[in-house]
């Protein structure tokens, strides 16, 4: 198991953003669904080793991120695209991706090829020498995806990766997700139910910091039969589970 | 590839990483601003706005030192946010290296600005003041965020200016103590150390 979470809780003041979550997952694509404030981003930030849990245990890539040495090892093998991607506007796409390759200790001899491959995989090959300040929101998002995958990570975390992407780019991104999921554990937090249906083998639906549903997209769809609201079967499953959690 | 080739490759990667880190922190711009601080100090001293060694004479250089320390603190900000914070072991070293290198540049440029002119307290008090104000700036960056880290040195300077005018003699306000004062020196070392350790381990607040 690349991610093992037991009774994980994260508090911000008196608010429990994540409340007693248990989760285990290996290679494949896991979709993290839920309304705003459900705790998806807080859970992802803990898995990204950016914030520590308030209580509970977390093991990533069979290591304890609470200890400095294992945490360093996890970070070398981790890719993370946060919700708010920060960047230095004076960098080119290659500078940006190369900086992260070097920070993540990609072997120096492999850096140029790894950077070129990551930039090509997100479809920014023709913009490789462009400054980030000249890119559109969707292109910046793709540059962010490139920095996350440049070290060929075993654990990949995407927070709202398709925000700002046009429909064609979203379809391409789902293909990339499926490909990445054949080797790595990919956790994708999203509001877009159709992204989960198209790319994820497993789905977790969060509500008020807790897991309200865990299973396959087909199982979530089945929960919506005869219930819920929404245009697509998966949306009906999503709204049916949420309605049940709220009642 | 031989061992020498491997070493050259690693050295090249290290140089590239440092260069990209410094660029992302806008260190070239920060150095220009620090040159401006050195020139400002030179002008102040040449135009004889600073006379004697009393409290009043320390007030204008203190303002320039605070401005220079603010430049160092603001350069500590992280433009990449959490994607950078979730990376490997080099980040703390890069943060500390750039903060200390810029602090050294402040001392060098301000000392060059004061060369051949009379600076109250001399270079030793300059070094002490820059180190202390930079420590406060780094603490401020860790607590408030890099972009507003100038608030710390500015707030300290306002208190220090008042302390100089009111002839206070506390080690917490080191400018009110002579250069050889142990308590003030110790306080400055602790503040700088705390700032450097915090910025290395936690980084600036996003």
mmCIF file of C-alpha atoms in Angstrom, chain B:
data_model
loop_
_atom_site.group_PDB
_atom_site.id
_atom_site.type_symbol
_atom_site.label_atom_id
_atom_site.label_comp_id
_atom_site.label_asym_id
_atom_site.label_seq_id
_atom_site.Cartn_x
_atom_site.Cartn_y
_atom_site.Cartn_z
ATOM 1 C CA UNK B 1 31.014 8.273 -17.585
ATOM 2 C CA UNK B 2 33.992 8.515 -15.209
ATOM 3 C CA UNK B 3 33.987 9.735 -11.620
ATOM 4 C CA UNK B 4 35.275 13.153 -12.713
ATOM 5 C CA UNK B 5 32.478 13.444 -15.257
ATOM 6 C CA UNK B 6 29.911 12.508 -12.590
ATOM 7 C CA UNK B 7 31.313 15.110 -10.193
ATOM 8 C CA UNK B 8 31.229 17.800 -12.895
ATOM 9 C CA UNK B 9 27.615 16.890 -13.658
ATOM 10 C CA UNK B 10 26.651 17.093 -9.984
ATOM 11 C CA UNK B 11 28.483 20.411 -9.609
ATOM 12 C CA UNK B 12 26.736 21.745 -12.715
ATOM 13 C CA UNK B 13 23.338 20.671 -11.329
ATOM 14 C CA UNK B 14 24.099 22.289 -7.959
ATOM 15 C CA UNK B 15 25.099 25.561 -9.629
ATOM 16 C CA UNK B 16 21.944 25.477 -11.765
ATOM 17 C CA UNK B 17 19.745 24.782 -8.718
ATOM 18 C CA UNK B 18 21.288 27.664 -6.762
ATOM 19 C CA UNK B 19 20.955 29.986 -9.760
ATOM 20 C CA UNK B 20 17.267 29.121 -10.272
ATOM 21 C CA UNK B 21 16.559 29.482 -6.545
ATOM 22 C CA UNK B 22 18.205 32.909 -6.386
ATOM 23 C CA UNK B 23 16.404 34.062 -9.541
ATOM 24 C CA UNK B 24 13.043 32.931 -8.159
ATOM 25 C CA UNK B 25 13.710 35.028 -5.033
ATOM 26 C CA UNK B 26 14.564 38.004 -7.238
ATOM 27 C CA UNK B 27 18.001 38.233 -5.663
ATOM 28 C CA UNK B 28 19.448 40.317 -8.559
ATOM 29 C CA UNK B 29 16.764 42.931 -7.878
ATOM 30 C CA UNK B 30 17.421 42.685 -4.148
ATOM 31 C CA UNK B 31 21.148 43.303 -4.734
ATOM 32 C CA UNK B 32 20.305 46.414 -6.767
ATOM 33 C CA UNK B 33 18.132 47.668 -3.904
ATOM 34 C CA UNK B 34 20.995 47.007 -1.463
ATOM 35 C CA UNK B 35 23.400 48.963 -3.670
ATOM 36 C CA UNK B 36 20.828 51.768 -3.421
ATOM 37 C CA UNK B 37 20.965 51.502 0.396
ATOM 38 C CA UNK B 38 24.779 51.735 0.294
ATOM 39 C CA UNK B 39 24.593 54.832 -1.915
ATOM 40 C CA UNK B 40 21.966 56.365 0.389
ATOM 41 C CA UNK B 41 24.247 55.814 3.393
ATOM 42 C CA UNK B 42 27.161 57.350 1.484
ATOM 43 C CA UNK B 43 25.080 60.429 0.626
ATOM 44 C CA UNK B 44 23.874 60.813 4.222
ATOM 45 C CA UNK B 45 27.450 60.698 5.514
ATOM 46 C CA UNK B 46 28.950 62.931 2.803
ATOM 47 C CA UNK B 47 26.223 65.545 3.208
ATOM 48 C CA UNK B 48 26.965 65.605 6.966
ATOM 49 C CA UNK B 49 23.403 64.710 7.964
ATOM 50 C CA UNK B 50 25.043 62.604 10.652
ATOM 51 C CA UNK B 51 27.064 64.598 13.161
ATOM 52 C CA UNK B 52 28.913 63.212 16.221
ATOM 53 C CA UNK B 53 28.189 59.865 17.906
ATOM 54 C CA UNK B 54 25.066 60.621 19.927
ATOM 55 C CA UNK B 55 21.621 59.096 19.732
ATOM 56 C CA UNK B 56 20.459 61.557 17.076
ATOM 57 C CA UNK B 57 23.385 60.597 14.847
ATOM 58 C CA UNK B 58 22.308 56.934 14.879
ATOM 59 C CA UNK B 59 18.746 57.530 13.726
ATOM 60 C CA UNK B 60 19.288 58.019 9.982
ATOM 61 C CA UNK B 61 21.778 55.116 9.537
ATOM 62 C CA UNK B 62 19.328 52.918 11.476
ATOM 63 C CA UNK B 63 16.597 53.696 8.964
ATOM 64 C CA UNK B 64 18.887 52.688 6.084
ATOM 65 C CA UNK B 65 19.937 49.493 7.890
ATOM 66 C CA UNK B 66 16.256 48.623 8.464
ATOM 67 C CA UNK B 67 15.484 49.177 4.782
ATOM 68 C CA UNK B 68 18.377 46.868 3.805
ATOM 69 C CA UNK B 69 17.261 44.177 6.295
ATOM 70 C CA UNK B 70 13.731 44.411 4.881
ATOM 71 C CA UNK B 71 15.103 43.699 1.404
ATOM 72 C CA UNK B 72 16.754 40.505 2.730
ATOM 73 C CA UNK B 73 13.549 39.425 4.482
ATOM 74 C CA UNK B 74 11.298 40.074 1.478
ATOM 75 C CA UNK B 75 13.713 38.067 -0.710
ATOM 76 C CA UNK B 76 13.012 35.062 1.547
ATOM 77 C CA UNK B 77 9.448 34.713 0.230
ATOM 78 C CA UNK B 78 8.475 31.547 -1.615
ATOM 79 C CA UNK B 79 6.764 32.264 -4.944
ATOM 80 C CA UNK B 80 5.973 28.575 -5.528
ATOM 81 C CA UNK B 81 3.952 27.921 -2.379
ATOM 82 C CA UNK B 82 3.212 24.358 -1.333
ATOM 83 C CA UNK B 83 4.584 22.659 -4.433
ATOM 84 C CA UNK B 84 8.065 23.792 -3.339
ATOM 85 C CA UNK B 85 7.465 23.007 0.330
ATOM 86 C CA UNK B 86 6.784 19.374 -0.523
ATOM 87 C CA UNK B 87 10.201 18.829 -2.139
ATOM 88 C CA UNK B 88 13.447 17.279 -0.926
ATOM 89 C CA UNK B 89 16.348 18.066 1.346
ATOM 90 C CA UNK B 90 18.029 20.989 -0.436
ATOM 91 C CA UNK B 91 15.406 23.623 0.283
ATOM 92 C CA UNK B 92 16.487 24.482 3.874
ATOM 93 C CA UNK B 93 20.100 24.917 2.716
ATOM 94 C CA UNK B 94 19.024 27.116 -0.187
ATOM 95 C CA UNK B 95 16.895 29.297 2.097
ATOM 96 C CA UNK B 96 19.664 29.751 4.651
ATOM 97 C CA UNK B 97 22.336 30.230 1.998
ATOM 98 C CA UNK B 98 20.465 32.980 0.198
ATOM 99 C CA UNK B 99 19.487 34.760 3.448
ATOM 100 C CA UNK B 100 23.054 34.714 4.813
ATOM 101 C CA UNK B 101 24.597 35.662 1.463
ATOM 102 C CA UNK B 102 22.281 38.663 1.206
ATOM 103 C CA UNK B 103 23.026 39.614 4.837
ATOM 104 C CA UNK B 104 26.729 39.510 3.979
ATOM 105 C CA UNK B 105 26.043 41.670 0.931
ATOM 106 C CA UNK B 106 24.198 44.206 3.141
ATOM 107 C CA UNK B 107 27.135 44.446 5.529
ATOM 108 C CA UNK B 108 29.635 44.746 2.666
ATOM 109 C CA UNK B 109 27.656 47.330 0.711
ATOM 110 C CA UNK B 110 26.828 49.474 3.746
ATOM 111 C CA UNK B 111 30.444 49.259 4.962
ATOM 112 C CA UNK B 112 31.545 50.325 1.472
ATOM 113 C CA UNK B 113 29.040 53.189 1.633
ATOM 114 C CA UNK B 114 30.507 54.310 4.957
ATOM 115 C CA UNK B 115 34.174 53.846 3.919
ATOM 116 C CA UNK B 116 36.300 56.889 4.559
ATOM 117 C CA UNK B 117 33.460 58.699 6.326
ATOM 118 C CA UNK B 118 32.497 58.846 9.981
ATOM 119 C CA UNK B 119 29.759 56.297 10.810
ATOM 120 C CA UNK B 120 28.576 56.468 14.438
ATOM 121 C CA UNK B 121 29.636 53.248 16.181
ATOM 122 C CA UNK B 122 31.739 52.139 13.223
ATOM 123 C CA UNK B 123 31.514 48.898 11.275
ATOM 124 C CA UNK B 124 31.062 46.685 14.361
ATOM 125 C CA UNK B 125 27.798 48.420 15.316
ATOM 126 C CA UNK B 126 26.760 48.334 11.670
ATOM 127 C CA UNK B 127 27.287 44.555 11.589
ATOM 128 C CA UNK B 128 25.380 44.127 14.863
ATOM 129 C CA UNK B 129 22.477 46.247 13.692
ATOM 130 C CA UNK B 130 22.192 44.569 10.285
ATOM 131 C CA UNK B 131 22.378 41.093 11.846
ATOM 132 C CA UNK B 132 19.677 41.908 14.414
ATOM 133 C CA UNK B 133 17.334 43.599 11.957
ATOM 134 C CA UNK B 134 17.779 40.757 9.451
ATOM 135 C CA UNK B 135 16.947 38.242 12.190
ATOM 136 C CA UNK B 136 13.765 40.182 12.952
ATOM 137 C CA UNK B 137 12.970 40.302 9.230
ATOM 138 C CA UNK B 138 13.374 36.527 8.866
ATOM 139 C CA UNK B 139 11.216 35.901 11.948
ATOM 140 C CA UNK B 140 8.659 38.232 10.449
ATOM 141 C CA UNK B 141 8.792 36.326 7.122
ATOM 142 C CA UNK B 142 8.184 33.042 8.967
ATOM 143 C CA UNK B 143 5.300 34.468 10.990
ATOM 144 C CA UNK B 144 3.612 36.843 8.528
ATOM 145 C CA UNK B 145 4.829 35.823 5.074
ATOM 146 C CA UNK B 146 7.687 36.993 2.885
ATOM 147 C CA UNK B 147 5.808 39.750 1.100
ATOM 148 C CA UNK B 148 4.992 41.594 4.348
ATOM 149 C CA UNK B 149 8.128 40.662 6.258
ATOM 150 C CA UNK B 150 9.304 44.289 6.153
ATOM 151 C CA UNK B 151 6.752 44.930 8.934
ATOM 152 C CA UNK B 152 9.115 43.412 11.552
ATOM 153 C CA UNK B 153 12.217 45.551 10.870
ATOM 154 C CA UNK B 154 10.025 48.625 10.394
ATOM 155 C CA UNK B 155 8.214 48.108 13.719
ATOM 156 C CA UNK B 156 11.519 47.498 15.500
ATOM 157 C CA UNK B 157 12.987 50.657 13.952
ATOM 158 C CA UNK B 158 10.054 52.782 15.125
ATOM 159 C CA UNK B 159 10.561 51.500 18.688
ATOM 160 C CA UNK B 160 14.339 51.946 18.421
ATOM 161 C CA UNK B 161 14.013 55.516 17.124
ATOM 162 C CA UNK B 162 11.796 56.290 20.113
ATOM 163 C CA UNK B 163 14.245 54.530 22.456
ATOM 164 C CA UNK B 164 17.142 56.586 21.084
ATOM 165 C CA UNK B 165 15.208 59.814 21.545
ATOM 166 C CA UNK B 166 14.175 58.810 25.075
ATOM 167 C CA UNK B 167 17.713 57.637 25.985
ATOM 168 C CA UNK B 168 16.667 54.083 26.935
ATOM 169 C CA UNK B 169 19.457 51.652 27.810
ATOM 170 C CA UNK B 170 17.981 48.175 27.318
ATOM 171 C CA UNK B 171 19.872 45.351 25.536
ATOM 172 C CA UNK B 172 16.637 44.502 23.638
ATOM 173 C CA UNK B 173 17.137 47.752 21.741
ATOM 174 C CA UNK B 174 20.770 47.185 20.798
ATOM 175 C CA UNK B 175 21.275 50.594 19.186
ATOM 176 C CA UNK B 176 20.944 52.159 22.627
ATOM 177 C CA UNK B 177 23.989 50.184 23.851
ATOM 178 C CA UNK B 178 27.648 50.604 22.923
ATOM 179 C CA UNK B 179 29.207 48.258 20.351
ATOM 180 C CA UNK B 180 31.094 46.175 22.944
ATOM 181 C CA UNK B 181 27.980 45.528 25.086
ATOM 182 C CA UNK B 182 27.691 41.771 25.750
ATOM 183 C CA UNK B 183 23.947 41.690 26.479
ATOM 184 C CA UNK B 184 23.031 43.516 23.278
ATOM 185 C CA UNK B 185 25.444 41.364 21.248
ATOM 186 C CA UNK B 186 24.004 38.175 22.705
ATOM 187 C CA UNK B 187 20.461 39.313 21.983
ATOM 188 C CA UNK B 188 21.358 40.058 18.347
ATOM 189 C CA UNK B 189 22.994 36.624 17.929
ATOM 190 C CA UNK B 190 19.899 34.926 19.374
ATOM 191 C CA UNK B 191 17.520 36.876 17.146
ATOM 192 C CA UNK B 192 19.552 36.123 14.008
ATOM 193 C CA UNK B 193 19.911 32.468 14.948
ATOM 194 C CA UNK B 194 16.178 32.129 15.617
ATOM 195 C CA UNK B 195 15.353 33.795 12.300
ATOM 196 C CA UNK B 196 17.767 31.630 10.315
ATOM 197 C CA UNK B 197 16.664 28.366 11.965
ATOM 198 C CA UNK B 198 12.965 29.159 11.525
ATOM 199 C CA UNK B 199 13.331 30.191 7.894
ATOM 200 C CA UNK B 200 15.419 27.075 7.188
ATOM 201 C CA UNK B 201 13.067 24.581 8.809
ATOM 202 C CA UNK B 202 9.654 26.108 8.207
ATOM 203 C CA UNK B 203 10.291 28.593 5.424
ATOM 204 C CA UNK B 204 8.321 31.785 5.010
ATOM 205 C CA UNK B 205 4.593 31.640 5.634
ATOM 206 C CA UNK B 206 2.709 31.165 2.331
#
